[in-house]
mmCIF file of N, CA, C and O in Angstrom:
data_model
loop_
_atom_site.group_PDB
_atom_site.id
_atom_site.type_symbol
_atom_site.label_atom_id
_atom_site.label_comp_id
_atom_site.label_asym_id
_atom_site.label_seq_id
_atom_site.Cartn_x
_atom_site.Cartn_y
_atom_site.Cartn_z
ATOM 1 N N UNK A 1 8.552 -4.482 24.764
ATOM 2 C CA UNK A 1 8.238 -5.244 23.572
ATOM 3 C C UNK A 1 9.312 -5.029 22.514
ATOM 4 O O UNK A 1 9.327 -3.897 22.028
ATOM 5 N N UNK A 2 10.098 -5.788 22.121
ATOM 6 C CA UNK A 2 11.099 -5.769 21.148
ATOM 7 C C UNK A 2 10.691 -5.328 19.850
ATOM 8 O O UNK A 2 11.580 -4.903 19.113
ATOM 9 N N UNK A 3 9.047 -5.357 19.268
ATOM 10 C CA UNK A 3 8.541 -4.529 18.069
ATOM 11 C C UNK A 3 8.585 -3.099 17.950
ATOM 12 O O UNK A 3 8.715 -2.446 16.915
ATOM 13 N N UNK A 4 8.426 -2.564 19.490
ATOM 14 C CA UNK A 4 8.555 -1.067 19.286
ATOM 15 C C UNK A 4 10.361 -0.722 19.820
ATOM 16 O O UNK A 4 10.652 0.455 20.033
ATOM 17 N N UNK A 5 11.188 -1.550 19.952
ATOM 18 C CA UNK A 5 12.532 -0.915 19.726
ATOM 19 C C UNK A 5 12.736 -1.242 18.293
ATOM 20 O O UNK A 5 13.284 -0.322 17.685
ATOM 21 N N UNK A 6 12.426 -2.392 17.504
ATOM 22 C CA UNK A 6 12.674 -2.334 16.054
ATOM 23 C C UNK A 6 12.130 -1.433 15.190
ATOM 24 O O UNK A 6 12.748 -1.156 14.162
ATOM 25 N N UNK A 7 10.892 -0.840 15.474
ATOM 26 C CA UNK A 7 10.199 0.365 15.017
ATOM 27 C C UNK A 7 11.764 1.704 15.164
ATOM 28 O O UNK A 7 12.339 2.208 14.200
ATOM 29 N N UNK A 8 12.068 1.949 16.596
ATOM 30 C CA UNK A 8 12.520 2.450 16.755
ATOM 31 C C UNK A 8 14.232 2.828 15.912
ATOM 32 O O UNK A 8 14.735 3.867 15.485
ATOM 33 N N UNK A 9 14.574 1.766 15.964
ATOM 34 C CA UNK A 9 15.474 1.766 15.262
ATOM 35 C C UNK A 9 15.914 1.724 14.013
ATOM 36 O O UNK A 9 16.672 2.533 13.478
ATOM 37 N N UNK A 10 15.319 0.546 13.438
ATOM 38 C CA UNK A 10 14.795 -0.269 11.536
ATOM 39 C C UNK A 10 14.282 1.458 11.108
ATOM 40 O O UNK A 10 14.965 2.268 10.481
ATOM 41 N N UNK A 11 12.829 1.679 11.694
ATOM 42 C CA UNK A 11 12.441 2.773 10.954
ATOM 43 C C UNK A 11 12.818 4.161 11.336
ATOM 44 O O UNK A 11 12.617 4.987 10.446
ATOM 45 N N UNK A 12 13.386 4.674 12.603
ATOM 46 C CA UNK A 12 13.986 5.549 12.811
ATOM 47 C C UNK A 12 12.746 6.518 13.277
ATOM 48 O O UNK A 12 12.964 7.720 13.126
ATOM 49 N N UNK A 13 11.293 6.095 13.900
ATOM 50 C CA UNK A 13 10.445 6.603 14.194
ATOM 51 C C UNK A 13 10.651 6.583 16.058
ATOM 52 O O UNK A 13 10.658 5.678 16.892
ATOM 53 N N UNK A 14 10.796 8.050 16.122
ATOM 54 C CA UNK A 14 11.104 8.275 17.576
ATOM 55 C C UNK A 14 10.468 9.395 18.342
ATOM 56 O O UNK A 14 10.731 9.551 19.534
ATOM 57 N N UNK A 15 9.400 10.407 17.511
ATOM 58 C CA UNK A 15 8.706 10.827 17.923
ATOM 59 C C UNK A 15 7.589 11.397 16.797
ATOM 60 O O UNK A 15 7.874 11.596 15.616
ATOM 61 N N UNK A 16 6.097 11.650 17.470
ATOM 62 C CA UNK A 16 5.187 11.920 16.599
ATOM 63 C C UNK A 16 5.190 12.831 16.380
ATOM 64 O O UNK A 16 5.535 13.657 17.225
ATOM 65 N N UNK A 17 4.780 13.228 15.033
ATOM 66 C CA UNK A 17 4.865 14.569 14.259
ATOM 67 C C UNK A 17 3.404 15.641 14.531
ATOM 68 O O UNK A 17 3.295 16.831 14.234
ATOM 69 N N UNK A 18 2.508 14.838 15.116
ATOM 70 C CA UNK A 18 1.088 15.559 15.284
ATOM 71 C C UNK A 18 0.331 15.995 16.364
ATOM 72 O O UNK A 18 -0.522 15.435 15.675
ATOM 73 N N UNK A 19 0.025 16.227 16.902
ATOM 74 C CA UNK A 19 -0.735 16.713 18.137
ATOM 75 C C UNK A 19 -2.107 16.181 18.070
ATOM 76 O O UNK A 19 -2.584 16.096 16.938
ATOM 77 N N UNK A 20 -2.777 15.837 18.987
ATOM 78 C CA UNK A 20 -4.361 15.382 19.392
ATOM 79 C C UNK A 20 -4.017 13.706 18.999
ATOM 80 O O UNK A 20 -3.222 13.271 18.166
ATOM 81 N N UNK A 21 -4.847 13.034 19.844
ATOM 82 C CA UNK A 21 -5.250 11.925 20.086
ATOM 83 C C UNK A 21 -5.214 11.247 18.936
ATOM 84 O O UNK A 21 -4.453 10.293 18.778
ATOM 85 N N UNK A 22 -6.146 11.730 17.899
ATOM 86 C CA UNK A 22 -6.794 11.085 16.718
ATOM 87 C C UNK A 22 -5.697 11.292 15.620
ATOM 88 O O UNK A 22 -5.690 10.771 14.504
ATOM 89 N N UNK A 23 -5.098 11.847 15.961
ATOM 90 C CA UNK A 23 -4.165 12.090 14.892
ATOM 91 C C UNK A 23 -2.977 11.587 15.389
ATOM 92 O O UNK A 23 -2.361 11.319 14.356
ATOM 93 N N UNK A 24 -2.282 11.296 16.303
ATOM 94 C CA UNK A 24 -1.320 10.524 16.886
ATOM 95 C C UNK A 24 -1.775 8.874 16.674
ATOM 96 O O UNK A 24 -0.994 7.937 16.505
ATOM 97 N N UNK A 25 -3.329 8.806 16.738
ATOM 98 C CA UNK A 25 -3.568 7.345 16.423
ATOM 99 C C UNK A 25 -3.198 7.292 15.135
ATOM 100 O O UNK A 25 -2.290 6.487 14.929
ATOM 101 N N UNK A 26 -3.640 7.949 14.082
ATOM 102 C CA UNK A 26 -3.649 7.906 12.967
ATOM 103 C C UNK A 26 -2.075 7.625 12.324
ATOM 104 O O UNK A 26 -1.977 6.626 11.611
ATOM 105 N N UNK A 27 -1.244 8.183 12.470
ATOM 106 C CA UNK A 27 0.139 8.345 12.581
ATOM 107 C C UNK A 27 0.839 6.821 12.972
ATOM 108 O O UNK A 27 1.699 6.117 12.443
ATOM 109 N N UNK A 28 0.035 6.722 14.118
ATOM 110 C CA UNK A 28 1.134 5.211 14.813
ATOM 111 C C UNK A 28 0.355 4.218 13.544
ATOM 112 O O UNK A 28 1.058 3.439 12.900
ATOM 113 N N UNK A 29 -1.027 4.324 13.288
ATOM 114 C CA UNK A 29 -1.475 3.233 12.203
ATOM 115 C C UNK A 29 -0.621 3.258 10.907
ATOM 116 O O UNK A 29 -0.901 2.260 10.243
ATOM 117 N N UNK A 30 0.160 3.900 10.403
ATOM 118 C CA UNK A 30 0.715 4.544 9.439
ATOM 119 C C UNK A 30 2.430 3.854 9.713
ATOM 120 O O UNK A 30 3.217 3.619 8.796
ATOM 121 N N UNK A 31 2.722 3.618 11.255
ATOM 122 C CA UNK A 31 3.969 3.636 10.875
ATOM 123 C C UNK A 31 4.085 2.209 11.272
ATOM 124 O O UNK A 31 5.094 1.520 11.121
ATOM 125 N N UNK A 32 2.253 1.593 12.122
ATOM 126 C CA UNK A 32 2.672 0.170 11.888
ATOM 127 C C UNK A 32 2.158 -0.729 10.570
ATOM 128 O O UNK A 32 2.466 -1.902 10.355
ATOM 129 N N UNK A 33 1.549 -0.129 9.984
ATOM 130 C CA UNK A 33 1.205 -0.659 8.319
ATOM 131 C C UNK A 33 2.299 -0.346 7.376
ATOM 132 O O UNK A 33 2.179 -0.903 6.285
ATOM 133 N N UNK A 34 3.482 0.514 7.549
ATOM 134 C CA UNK A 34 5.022 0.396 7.419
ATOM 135 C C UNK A 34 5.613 -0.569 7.541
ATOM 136 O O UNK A 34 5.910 -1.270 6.573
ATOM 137 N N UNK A 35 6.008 -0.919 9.038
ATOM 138 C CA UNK A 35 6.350 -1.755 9.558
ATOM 139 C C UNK A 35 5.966 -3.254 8.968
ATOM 140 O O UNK A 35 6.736 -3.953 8.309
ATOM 141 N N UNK A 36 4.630 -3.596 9.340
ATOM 142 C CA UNK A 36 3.883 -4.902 8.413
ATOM 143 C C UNK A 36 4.286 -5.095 6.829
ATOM 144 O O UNK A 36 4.530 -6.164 6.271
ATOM 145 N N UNK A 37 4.289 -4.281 6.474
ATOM 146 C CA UNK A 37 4.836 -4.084 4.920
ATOM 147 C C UNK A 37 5.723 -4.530 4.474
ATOM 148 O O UNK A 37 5.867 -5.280 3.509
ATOM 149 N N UNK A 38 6.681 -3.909 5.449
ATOM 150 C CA UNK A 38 8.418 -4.245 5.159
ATOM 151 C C UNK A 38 8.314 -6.207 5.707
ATOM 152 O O UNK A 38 8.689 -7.135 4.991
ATOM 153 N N UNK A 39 7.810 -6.323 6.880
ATOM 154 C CA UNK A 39 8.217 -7.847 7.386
ATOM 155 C C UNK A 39 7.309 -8.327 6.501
ATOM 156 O O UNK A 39 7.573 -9.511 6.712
ATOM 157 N N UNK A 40 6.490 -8.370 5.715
ATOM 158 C CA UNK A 40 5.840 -9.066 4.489
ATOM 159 C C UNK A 40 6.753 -9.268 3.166
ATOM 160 O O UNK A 40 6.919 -10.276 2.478
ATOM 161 N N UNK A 41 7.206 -8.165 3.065
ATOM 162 C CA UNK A 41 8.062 -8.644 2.323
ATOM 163 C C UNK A 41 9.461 -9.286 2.261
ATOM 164 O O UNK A 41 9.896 -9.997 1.355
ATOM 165 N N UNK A 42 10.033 -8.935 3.297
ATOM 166 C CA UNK A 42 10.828 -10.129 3.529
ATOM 167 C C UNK A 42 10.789 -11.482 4.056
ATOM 168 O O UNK A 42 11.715 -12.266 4.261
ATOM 169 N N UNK A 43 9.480 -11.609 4.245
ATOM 170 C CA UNK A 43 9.360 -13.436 4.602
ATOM 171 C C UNK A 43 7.839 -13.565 3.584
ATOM 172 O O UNK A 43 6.826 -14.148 3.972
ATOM 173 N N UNK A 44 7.965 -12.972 2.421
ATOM 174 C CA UNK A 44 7.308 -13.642 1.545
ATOM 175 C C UNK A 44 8.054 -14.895 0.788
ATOM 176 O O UNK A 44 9.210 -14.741 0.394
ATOM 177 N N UNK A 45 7.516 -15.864 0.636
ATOM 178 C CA UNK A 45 8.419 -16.954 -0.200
ATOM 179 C C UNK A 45 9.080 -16.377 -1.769
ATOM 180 O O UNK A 45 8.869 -15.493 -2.600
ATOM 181 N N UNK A 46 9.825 -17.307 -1.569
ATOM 182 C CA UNK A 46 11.255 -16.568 -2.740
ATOM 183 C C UNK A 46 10.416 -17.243 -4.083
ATOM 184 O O UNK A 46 11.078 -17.100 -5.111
ATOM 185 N N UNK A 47 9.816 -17.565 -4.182
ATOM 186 C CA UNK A 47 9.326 -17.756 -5.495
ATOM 187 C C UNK A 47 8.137 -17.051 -6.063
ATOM 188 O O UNK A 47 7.614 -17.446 -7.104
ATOM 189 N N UNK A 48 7.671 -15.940 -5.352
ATOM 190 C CA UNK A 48 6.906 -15.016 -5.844
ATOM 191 C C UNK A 48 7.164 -13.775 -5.891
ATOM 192 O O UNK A 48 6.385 -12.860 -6.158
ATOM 193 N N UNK A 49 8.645 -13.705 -5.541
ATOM 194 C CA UNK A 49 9.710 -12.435 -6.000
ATOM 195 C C UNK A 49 10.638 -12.762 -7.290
ATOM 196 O O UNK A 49 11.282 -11.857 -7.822
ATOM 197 N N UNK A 50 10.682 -14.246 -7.823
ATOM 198 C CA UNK A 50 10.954 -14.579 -9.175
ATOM 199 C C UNK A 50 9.797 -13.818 -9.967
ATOM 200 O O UNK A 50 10.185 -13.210 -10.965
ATOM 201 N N UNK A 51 8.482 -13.761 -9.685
ATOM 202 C CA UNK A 51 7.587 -13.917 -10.646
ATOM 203 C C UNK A 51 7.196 -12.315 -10.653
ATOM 204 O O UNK A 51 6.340 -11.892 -11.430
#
C-alpha cells in the first residue's frame, strides 16, 4: 500500500515505541490521525487558508 511507505517516509515513522497490543494500536491511531491531518491540510481549498 503506498500510504504506509508515505507514512514511512513523509513522517519518518519506522518503528513503534510501545509494547502490548493496545498500545501499539493506540500509537498507529496517533500516527494515522497525523497523517490525515497533514493531507487535510494540504488539499483544503485555498480560500479558507486566506481567511
Amino acid at each position: 500500500e503506498p500510504v504506509f511507505g508515505i507514512i514511512k517516509s513523509v513522517l519518518g515513522f519506522r518503528q513503534f515505541s510501545l509494547r502490548g497490543l493496545n498500545r501499539v494500536s493506540g500509537e498507529w491511531t496517533l500516527v494515522c490521525l497525523a497523517w490525515n491531518l497533514k493531507r487535510m491540510a494540504v488539499l483544503r481549498p485555498t480560500s479558507a487558508r486566506k481567511a
